[in-house]
Short mmCIF file of C-alpha atoms and ligand atoms in Angstrom, two decimals:
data_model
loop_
_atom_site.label_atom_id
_atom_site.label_comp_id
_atom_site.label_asym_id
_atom_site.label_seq_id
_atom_site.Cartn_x
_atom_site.Cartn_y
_atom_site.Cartn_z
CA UNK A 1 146.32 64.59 8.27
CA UNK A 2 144.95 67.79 5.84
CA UNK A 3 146.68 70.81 5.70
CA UNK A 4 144.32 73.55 7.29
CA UNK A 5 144.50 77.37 6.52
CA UNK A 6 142.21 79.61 8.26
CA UNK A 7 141.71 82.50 9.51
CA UNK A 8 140.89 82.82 13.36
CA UNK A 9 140.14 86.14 15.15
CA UNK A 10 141.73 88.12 12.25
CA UNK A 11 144.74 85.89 12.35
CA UNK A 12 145.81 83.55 9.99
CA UNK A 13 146.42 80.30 11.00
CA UNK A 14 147.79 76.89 9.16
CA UNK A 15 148.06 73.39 11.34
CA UNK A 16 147.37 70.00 10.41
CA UNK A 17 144.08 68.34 11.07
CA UNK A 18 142.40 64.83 10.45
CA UNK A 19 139.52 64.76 8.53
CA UNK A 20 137.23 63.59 11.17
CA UNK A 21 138.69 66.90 13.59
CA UNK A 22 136.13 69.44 14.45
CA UNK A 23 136.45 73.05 14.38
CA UNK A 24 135.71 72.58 18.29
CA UNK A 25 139.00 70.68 18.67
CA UNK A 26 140.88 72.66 16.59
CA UNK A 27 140.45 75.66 18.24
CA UNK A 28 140.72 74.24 21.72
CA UNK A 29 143.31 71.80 21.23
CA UNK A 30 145.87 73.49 18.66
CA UNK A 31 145.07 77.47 19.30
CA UNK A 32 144.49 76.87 23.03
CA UNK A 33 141.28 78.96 22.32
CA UNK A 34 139.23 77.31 25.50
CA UNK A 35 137.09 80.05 25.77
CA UNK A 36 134.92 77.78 22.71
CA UNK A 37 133.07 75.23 25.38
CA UNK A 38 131.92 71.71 24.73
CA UNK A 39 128.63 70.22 26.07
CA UNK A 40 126.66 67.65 24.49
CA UNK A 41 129.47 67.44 21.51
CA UNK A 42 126.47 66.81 19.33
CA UNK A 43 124.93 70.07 18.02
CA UNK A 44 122.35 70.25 21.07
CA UNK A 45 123.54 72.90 23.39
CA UNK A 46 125.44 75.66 21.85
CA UNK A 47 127.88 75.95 24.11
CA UNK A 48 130.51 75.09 21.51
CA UNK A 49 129.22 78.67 19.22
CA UNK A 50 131.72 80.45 17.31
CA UNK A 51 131.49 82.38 13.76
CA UNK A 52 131.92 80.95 10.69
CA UNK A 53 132.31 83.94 8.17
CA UNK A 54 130.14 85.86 10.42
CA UNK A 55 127.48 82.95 10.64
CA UNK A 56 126.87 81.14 14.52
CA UNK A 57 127.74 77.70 14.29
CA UNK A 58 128.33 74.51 16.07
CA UNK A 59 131.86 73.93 16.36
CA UNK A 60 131.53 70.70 18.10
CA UNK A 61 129.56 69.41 14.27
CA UNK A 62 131.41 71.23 12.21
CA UNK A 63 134.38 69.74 10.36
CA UNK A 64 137.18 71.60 10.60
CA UNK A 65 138.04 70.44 6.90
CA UNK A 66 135.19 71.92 5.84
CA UNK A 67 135.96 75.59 7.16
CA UNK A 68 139.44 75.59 4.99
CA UNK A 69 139.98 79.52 3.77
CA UNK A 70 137.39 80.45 6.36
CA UNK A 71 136.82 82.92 9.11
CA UNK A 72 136.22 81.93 12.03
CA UNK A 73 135.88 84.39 15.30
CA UNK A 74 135.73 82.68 18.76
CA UNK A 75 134.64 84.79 21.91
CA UNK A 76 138.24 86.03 22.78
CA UNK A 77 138.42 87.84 18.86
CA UNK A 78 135.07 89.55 20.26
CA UNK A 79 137.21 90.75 23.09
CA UNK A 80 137.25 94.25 21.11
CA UNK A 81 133.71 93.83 19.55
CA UNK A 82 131.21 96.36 20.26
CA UNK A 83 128.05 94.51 20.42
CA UNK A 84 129.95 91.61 22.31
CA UNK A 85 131.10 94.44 24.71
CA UNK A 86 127.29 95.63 25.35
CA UNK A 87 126.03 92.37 25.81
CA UNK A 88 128.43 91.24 28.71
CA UNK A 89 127.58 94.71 30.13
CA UNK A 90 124.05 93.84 29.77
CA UNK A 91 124.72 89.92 31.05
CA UNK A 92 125.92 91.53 34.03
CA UNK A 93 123.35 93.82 34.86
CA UNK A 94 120.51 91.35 33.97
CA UNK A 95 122.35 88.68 36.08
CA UNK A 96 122.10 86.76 32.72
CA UNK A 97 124.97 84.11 34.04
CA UNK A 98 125.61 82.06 36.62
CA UNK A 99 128.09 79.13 36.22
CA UNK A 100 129.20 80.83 33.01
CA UNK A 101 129.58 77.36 31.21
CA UNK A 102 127.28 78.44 28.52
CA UNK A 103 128.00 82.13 28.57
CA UNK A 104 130.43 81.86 25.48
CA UNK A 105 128.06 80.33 22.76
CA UNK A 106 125.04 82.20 24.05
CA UNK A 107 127.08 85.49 23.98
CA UNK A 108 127.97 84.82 19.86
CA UNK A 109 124.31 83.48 19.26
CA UNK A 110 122.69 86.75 21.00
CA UNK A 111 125.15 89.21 18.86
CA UNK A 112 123.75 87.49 15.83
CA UNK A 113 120.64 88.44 17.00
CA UNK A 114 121.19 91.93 18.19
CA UNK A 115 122.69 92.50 14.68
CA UNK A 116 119.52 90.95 12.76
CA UNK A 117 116.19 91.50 14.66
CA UNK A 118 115.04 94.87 13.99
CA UNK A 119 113.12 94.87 17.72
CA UNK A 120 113.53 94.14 20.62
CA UNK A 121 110.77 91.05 20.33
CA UNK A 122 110.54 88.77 23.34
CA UNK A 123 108.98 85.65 21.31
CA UNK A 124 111.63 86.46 18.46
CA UNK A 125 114.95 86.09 20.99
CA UNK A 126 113.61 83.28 22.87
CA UNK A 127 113.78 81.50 19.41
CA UNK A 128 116.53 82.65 18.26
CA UNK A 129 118.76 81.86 21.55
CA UNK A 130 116.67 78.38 21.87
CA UNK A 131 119.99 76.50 20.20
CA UNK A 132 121.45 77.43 23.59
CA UNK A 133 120.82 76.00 27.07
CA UNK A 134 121.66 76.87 30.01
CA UNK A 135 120.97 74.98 33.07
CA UNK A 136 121.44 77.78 35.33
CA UNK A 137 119.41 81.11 35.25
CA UNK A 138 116.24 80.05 33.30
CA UNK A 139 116.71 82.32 30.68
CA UNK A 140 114.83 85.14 31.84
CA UNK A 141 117.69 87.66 32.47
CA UNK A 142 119.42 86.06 29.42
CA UNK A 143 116.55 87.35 27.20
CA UNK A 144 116.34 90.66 29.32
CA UNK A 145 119.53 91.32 28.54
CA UNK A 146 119.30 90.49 25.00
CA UNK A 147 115.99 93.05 24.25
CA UNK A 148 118.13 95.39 26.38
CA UNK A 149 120.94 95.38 24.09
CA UNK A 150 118.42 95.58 21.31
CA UNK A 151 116.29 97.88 22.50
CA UNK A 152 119.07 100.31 22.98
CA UNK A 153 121.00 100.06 19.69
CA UNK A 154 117.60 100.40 17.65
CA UNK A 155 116.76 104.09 19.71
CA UNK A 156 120.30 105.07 18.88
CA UNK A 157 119.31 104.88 15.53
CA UNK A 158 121.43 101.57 14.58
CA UNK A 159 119.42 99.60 12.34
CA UNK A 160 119.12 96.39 11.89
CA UNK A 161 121.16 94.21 9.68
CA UNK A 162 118.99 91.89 7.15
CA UNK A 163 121.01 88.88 6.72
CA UNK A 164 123.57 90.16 9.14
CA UNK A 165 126.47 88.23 6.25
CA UNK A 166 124.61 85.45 5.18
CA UNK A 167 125.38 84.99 1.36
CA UNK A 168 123.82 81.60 0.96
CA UNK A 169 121.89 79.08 2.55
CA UNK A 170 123.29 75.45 4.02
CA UNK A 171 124.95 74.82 6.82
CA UNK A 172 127.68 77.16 7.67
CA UNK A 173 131.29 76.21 6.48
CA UNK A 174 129.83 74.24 3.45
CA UNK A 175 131.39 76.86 1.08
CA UNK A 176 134.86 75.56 1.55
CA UNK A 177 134.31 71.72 1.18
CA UNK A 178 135.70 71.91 -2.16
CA UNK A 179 138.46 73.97 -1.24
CA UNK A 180 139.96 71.49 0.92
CA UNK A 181 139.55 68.99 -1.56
CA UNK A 182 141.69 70.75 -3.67
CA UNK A 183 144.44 71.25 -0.60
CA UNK A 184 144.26 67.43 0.14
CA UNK A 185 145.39 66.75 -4.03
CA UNK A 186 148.10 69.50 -3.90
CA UNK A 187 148.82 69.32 0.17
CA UNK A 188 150.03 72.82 1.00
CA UNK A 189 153.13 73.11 3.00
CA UNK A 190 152.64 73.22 7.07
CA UNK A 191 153.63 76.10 8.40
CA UNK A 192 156.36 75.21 10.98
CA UNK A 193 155.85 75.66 14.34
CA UNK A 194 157.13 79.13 15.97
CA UNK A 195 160.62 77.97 16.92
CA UNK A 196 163.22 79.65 18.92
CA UNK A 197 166.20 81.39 17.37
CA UNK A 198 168.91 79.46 18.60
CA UNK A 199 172.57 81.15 19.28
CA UNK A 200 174.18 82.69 16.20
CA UNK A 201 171.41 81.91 14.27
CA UNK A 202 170.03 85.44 12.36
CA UNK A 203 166.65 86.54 14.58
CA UNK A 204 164.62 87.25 11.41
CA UNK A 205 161.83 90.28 11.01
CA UNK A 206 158.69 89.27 11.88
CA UNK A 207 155.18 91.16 12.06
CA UNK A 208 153.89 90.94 15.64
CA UNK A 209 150.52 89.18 16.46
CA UNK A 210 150.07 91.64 19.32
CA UNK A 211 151.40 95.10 19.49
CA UNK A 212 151.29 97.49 23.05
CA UNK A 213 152.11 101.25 22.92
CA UNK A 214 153.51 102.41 26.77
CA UNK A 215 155.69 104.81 28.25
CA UNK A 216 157.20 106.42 31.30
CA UNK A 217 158.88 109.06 32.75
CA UNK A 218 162.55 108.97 34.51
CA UNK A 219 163.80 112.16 36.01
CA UNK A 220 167.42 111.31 34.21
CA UNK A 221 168.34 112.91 31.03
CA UNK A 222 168.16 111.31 28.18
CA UNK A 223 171.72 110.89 27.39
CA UNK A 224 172.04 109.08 30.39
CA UNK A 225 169.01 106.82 29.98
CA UNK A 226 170.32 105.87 26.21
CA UNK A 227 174.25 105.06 28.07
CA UNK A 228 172.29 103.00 30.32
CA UNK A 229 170.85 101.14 27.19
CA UNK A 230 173.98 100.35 25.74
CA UNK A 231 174.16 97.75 28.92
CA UNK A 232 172.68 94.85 27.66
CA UNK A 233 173.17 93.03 31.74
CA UNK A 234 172.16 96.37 33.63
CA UNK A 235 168.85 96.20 31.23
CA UNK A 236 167.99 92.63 31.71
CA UNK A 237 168.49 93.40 35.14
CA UNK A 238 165.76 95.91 35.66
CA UNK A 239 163.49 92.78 34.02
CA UNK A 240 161.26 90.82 36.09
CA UNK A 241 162.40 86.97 35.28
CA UNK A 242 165.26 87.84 32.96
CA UNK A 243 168.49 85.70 33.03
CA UNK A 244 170.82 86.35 30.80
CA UNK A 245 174.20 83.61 29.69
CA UNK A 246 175.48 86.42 27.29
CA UNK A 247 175.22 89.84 27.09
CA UNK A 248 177.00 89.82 23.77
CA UNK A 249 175.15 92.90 22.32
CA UNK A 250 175.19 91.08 18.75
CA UNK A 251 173.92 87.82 19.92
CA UNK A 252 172.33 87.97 23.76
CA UNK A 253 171.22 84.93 25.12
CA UNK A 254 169.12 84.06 28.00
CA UNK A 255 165.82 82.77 29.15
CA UNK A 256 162.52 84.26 31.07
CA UNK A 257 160.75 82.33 33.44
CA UNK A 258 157.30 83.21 34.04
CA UNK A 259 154.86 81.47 36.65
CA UNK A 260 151.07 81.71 36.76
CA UNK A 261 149.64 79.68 39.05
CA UNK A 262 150.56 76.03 38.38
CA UNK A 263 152.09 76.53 34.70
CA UNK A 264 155.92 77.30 34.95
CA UNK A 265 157.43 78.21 31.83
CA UNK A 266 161.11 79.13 31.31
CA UNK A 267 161.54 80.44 27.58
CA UNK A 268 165.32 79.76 26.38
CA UNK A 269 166.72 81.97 23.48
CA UNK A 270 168.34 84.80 21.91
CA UNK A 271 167.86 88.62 20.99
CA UNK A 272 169.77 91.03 19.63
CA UNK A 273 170.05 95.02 20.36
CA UNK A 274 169.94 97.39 17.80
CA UNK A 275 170.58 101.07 17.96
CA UNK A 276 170.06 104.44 16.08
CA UNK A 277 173.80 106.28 15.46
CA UNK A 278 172.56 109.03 18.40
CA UNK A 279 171.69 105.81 20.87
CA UNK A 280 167.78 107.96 21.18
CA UNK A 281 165.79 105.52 19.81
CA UNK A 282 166.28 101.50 18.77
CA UNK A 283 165.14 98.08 19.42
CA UNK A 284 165.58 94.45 21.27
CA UNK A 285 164.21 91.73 19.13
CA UNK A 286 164.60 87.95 19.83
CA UNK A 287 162.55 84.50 20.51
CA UNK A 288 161.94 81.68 22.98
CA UNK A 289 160.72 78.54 23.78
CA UNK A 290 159.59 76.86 26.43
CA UNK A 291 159.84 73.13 26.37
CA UNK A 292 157.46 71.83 28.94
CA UNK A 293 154.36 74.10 27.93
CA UNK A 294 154.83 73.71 23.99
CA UNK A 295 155.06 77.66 23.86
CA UNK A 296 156.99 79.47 21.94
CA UNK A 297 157.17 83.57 21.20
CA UNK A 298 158.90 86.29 18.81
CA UNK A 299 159.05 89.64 20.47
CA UNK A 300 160.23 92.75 19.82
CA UNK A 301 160.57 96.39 21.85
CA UNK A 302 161.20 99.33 20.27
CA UNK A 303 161.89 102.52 22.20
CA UNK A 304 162.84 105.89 21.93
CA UNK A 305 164.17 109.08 24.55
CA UNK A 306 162.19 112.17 24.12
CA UNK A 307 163.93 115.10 26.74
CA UNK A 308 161.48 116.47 28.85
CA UNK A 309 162.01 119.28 31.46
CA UNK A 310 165.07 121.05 29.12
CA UNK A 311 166.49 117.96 29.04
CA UNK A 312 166.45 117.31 32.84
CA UNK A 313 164.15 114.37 32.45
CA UNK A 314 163.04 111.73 30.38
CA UNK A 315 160.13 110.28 28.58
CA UNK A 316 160.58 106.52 27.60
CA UNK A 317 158.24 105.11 24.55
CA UNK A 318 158.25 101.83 24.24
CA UNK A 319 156.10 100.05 21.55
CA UNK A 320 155.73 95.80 22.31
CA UNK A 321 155.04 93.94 20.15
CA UNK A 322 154.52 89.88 19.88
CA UNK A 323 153.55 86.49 18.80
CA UNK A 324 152.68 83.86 21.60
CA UNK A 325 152.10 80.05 20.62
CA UNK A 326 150.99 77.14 22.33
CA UNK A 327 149.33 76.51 25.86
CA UNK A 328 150.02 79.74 27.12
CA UNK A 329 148.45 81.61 24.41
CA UNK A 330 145.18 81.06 26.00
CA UNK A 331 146.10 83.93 28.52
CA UNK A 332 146.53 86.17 25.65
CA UNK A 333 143.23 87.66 26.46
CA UNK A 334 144.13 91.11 24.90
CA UNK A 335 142.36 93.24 27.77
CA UNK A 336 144.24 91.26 30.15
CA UNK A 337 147.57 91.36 28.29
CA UNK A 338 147.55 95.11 27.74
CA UNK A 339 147.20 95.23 32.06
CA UNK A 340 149.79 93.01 32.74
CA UNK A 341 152.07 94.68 30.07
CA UNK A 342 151.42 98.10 32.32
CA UNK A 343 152.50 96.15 35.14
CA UNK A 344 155.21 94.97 34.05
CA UNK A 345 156.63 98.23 32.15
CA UNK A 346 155.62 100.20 35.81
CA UNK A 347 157.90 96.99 37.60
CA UNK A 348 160.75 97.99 34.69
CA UNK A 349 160.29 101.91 34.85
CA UNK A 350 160.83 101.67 38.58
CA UNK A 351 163.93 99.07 38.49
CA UNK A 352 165.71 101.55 35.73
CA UNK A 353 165.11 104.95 37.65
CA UNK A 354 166.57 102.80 40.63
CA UNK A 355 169.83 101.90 39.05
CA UNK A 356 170.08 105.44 37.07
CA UNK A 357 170.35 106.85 40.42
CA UNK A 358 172.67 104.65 41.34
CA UNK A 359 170.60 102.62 44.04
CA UNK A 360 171.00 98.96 44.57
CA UNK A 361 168.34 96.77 43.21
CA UNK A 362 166.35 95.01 45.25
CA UNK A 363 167.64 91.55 46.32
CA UNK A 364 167.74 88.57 44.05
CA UNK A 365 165.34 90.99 41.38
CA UNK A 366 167.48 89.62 38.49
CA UNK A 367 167.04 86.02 39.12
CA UNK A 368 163.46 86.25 40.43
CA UNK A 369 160.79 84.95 38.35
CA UNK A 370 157.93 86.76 36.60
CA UNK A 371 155.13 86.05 39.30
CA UNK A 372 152.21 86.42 36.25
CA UNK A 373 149.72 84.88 39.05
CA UNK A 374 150.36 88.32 41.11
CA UNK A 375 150.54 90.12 38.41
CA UNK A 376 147.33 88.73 37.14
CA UNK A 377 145.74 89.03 40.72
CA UNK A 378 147.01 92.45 40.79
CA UNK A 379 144.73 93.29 37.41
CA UNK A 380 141.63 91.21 38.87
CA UNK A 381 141.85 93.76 42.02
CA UNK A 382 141.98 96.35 39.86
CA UNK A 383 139.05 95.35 37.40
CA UNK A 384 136.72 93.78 40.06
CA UNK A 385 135.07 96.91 41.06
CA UNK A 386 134.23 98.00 37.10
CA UNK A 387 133.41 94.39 36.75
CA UNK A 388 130.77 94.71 39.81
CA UNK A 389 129.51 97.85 38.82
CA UNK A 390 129.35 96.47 34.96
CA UNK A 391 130.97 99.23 32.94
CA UNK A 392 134.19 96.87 32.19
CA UNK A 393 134.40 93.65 29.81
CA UNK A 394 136.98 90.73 30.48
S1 FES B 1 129.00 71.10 22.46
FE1 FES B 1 128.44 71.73 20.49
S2 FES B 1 126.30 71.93 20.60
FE2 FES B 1 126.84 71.14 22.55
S1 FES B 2 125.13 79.93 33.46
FE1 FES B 2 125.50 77.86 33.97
S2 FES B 2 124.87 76.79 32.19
FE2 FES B 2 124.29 78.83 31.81
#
């Protein structure tokens, strides 16, 4: 096993790889980045195409020794990408998909093109996406959506991009051959796995992967919302899945279980509460793990009570931020995640007016798990008509 340190989707990343590993696998099979598909697994069909340092190429061929100290952007890190965005609009429109099994690689191999071809030339795209096959559509709405996306960008004045990062020629990921030469003489250190705090153990600082800005209203003022803050139980309460075994301010303990579908995942640790002198603003940071999945996560919330109405009512920020490992990272889709954090901050918002007015909550909420699969449903009914009219990405 080599040491590998990368960078993937603007994240760095260190795990342990044999030399014969792909990039393919690696992604896949340690970042749980499935969203990179495998065909042929010999450099025929494209399906496996992600960036290296900007540069399409063939994961499935690619040693993933030879990409050490490079960049490497699957389709999820073009979740937020502009061109990526425009061409699923487009691939919608054009009906450019059908299966969707090669939708991933063509989608990276197109935006190469849409940054480098300074027209929208027919011949000139069908060449360009001709690494890529697709045994579905035929390829004509493929390459209609393409030119579109072209076509578009060049009459709003974007220009083309000669090179579009190419420094050298050879195959991509050559560059760093020699740097992983040098890593297997000197082995650098593997970064541990995320592991859960355990009890009494100090929850260290940590700088979030993922960070969500939300907030609500109560119609409670705000001294009363902070009191109720102070209660570690009546706050786990008013969390979907949340169990606690201590609600020892200094050292909480607890687990949440979260089902989607037919993953079940129960993360076991620890937090701790921490709170400004005038109990207005502060934070909840811990960690878990969940055995059976291999997933582990650091999170932190940090929220503050802003008066609203002359002090009548409240306005809850919250800012979320964390760092999800293992197999059920691969739902960490960040459009997705930022929906189902809404939904679950709307599920928490309601639960806390509920007990500030001194209602019962409803029956077994405590104990119940975090249904992600409704939750998740819940988004897909909410995205499906954008989706159909193709104005949204996924
Ligand atoms: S799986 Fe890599 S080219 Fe087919
Ligand atoms: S859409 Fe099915 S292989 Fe291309």
């Amino acid at each position: 096993m080599s040491a590998l340190a990368l960078t993937v989707n603007r994240r760095a990343v260190d795990c342990a790889a044999e030399p014969r590993t792909s990039l393919a696998d690696v992604v896949r099979d340690h970042l749980d980045l499935t969203g990179t598909h495998l065909g042929c697994e010999h450099g025929v069909c494209g399906a496996c195409t992600v960036l290296i340092d900007g540069v399409p190429a063939r994961s499935c061929i690619t040693f993933a020794a030879a990409c050490q100290g490079a960049e490497v952007t699957t389709i999820e890190g073009l979740d937020d990408d502009e061109i990526a965005a425009e061409l699923r609009a487009a691939f919608t429109r054009e009906h450019a998909l059908q299966c969707g099994y090669c939708t991933p690689g063509m989608l990276v191999s197109a935006r190469d093109l849409v940054l480098r071809l300074p027209d929208a030339d027919e011949r000139a795209i069908r060449v360009g996406m001709s690494g890529n096959l697709c045994r579905c559509t035929g390829y004509v709405g493929i390459v209609r959506a393409v030119m579109s996306v072209i076509a578009a960008r060049r009459a709003r004045g974007i220009a083309a991009e000669v090179g579009a990062g190419r420094t050298a020629l050879g195959p991509v990921g050559s560059g760093h051959g020699a740097a992983a030469s040098e890593t297997q003489a000197a082995p650098k250190p593997v970064a541990a796995p995320l592991a859960a705090p355990t009890a009494g153990a100090t929850i260290a600082d940590f700088t979030p992967s993922t960070i969500i800005e939300q907030s609500f209203e109560v119609e409670h003022p705000p001294r009363e919302v902070a009191a109720l803050f102070t209660d570690v139980a009546a706050v786990a309460s008013c969390l979907p899945g949340v169990v606690l075994s201590s609600d020892d301010p200094a050292n909480i303990t607890g687990e949440i279980r979260v089902q989607v579908g037919p993953i079940a995942a129960q993360f076991a640790g620890v937090a701790r509460l921490e709170r400004a002198d005038d109990g207005l603003s502060g934070r909840i940071i811990g960690g878990g793990q969940d055995r059976r999945s291999r997933s582990a996560t650091q999170g932190e919330i940090r929220y503050q009570l802003m008066p609203l109405a002359g002090g009548d009512a409240t306005r809850v920020e919250l800012t979320i931020g964390y760092t999800l490992t293992g197999l059920l990272a691969q739902v960490g889709r960040s459009g997705l995640v930022r929906d189902l954090a809404r939904r679950l901050v709307d599920e928490f918002a309601a639960n806390l007016s509920r007990k500030l007015s001194g209602q019962p909550s409803a029956p077994g909420a405590a104990a119940r798990e975090l249904d992600g699969l409704a939750l998740l449903l819940s988004v897909l009914r909410a995205r499906l008509p954008r989706w159909l009219g193709g104005t949204s990405r996924s």
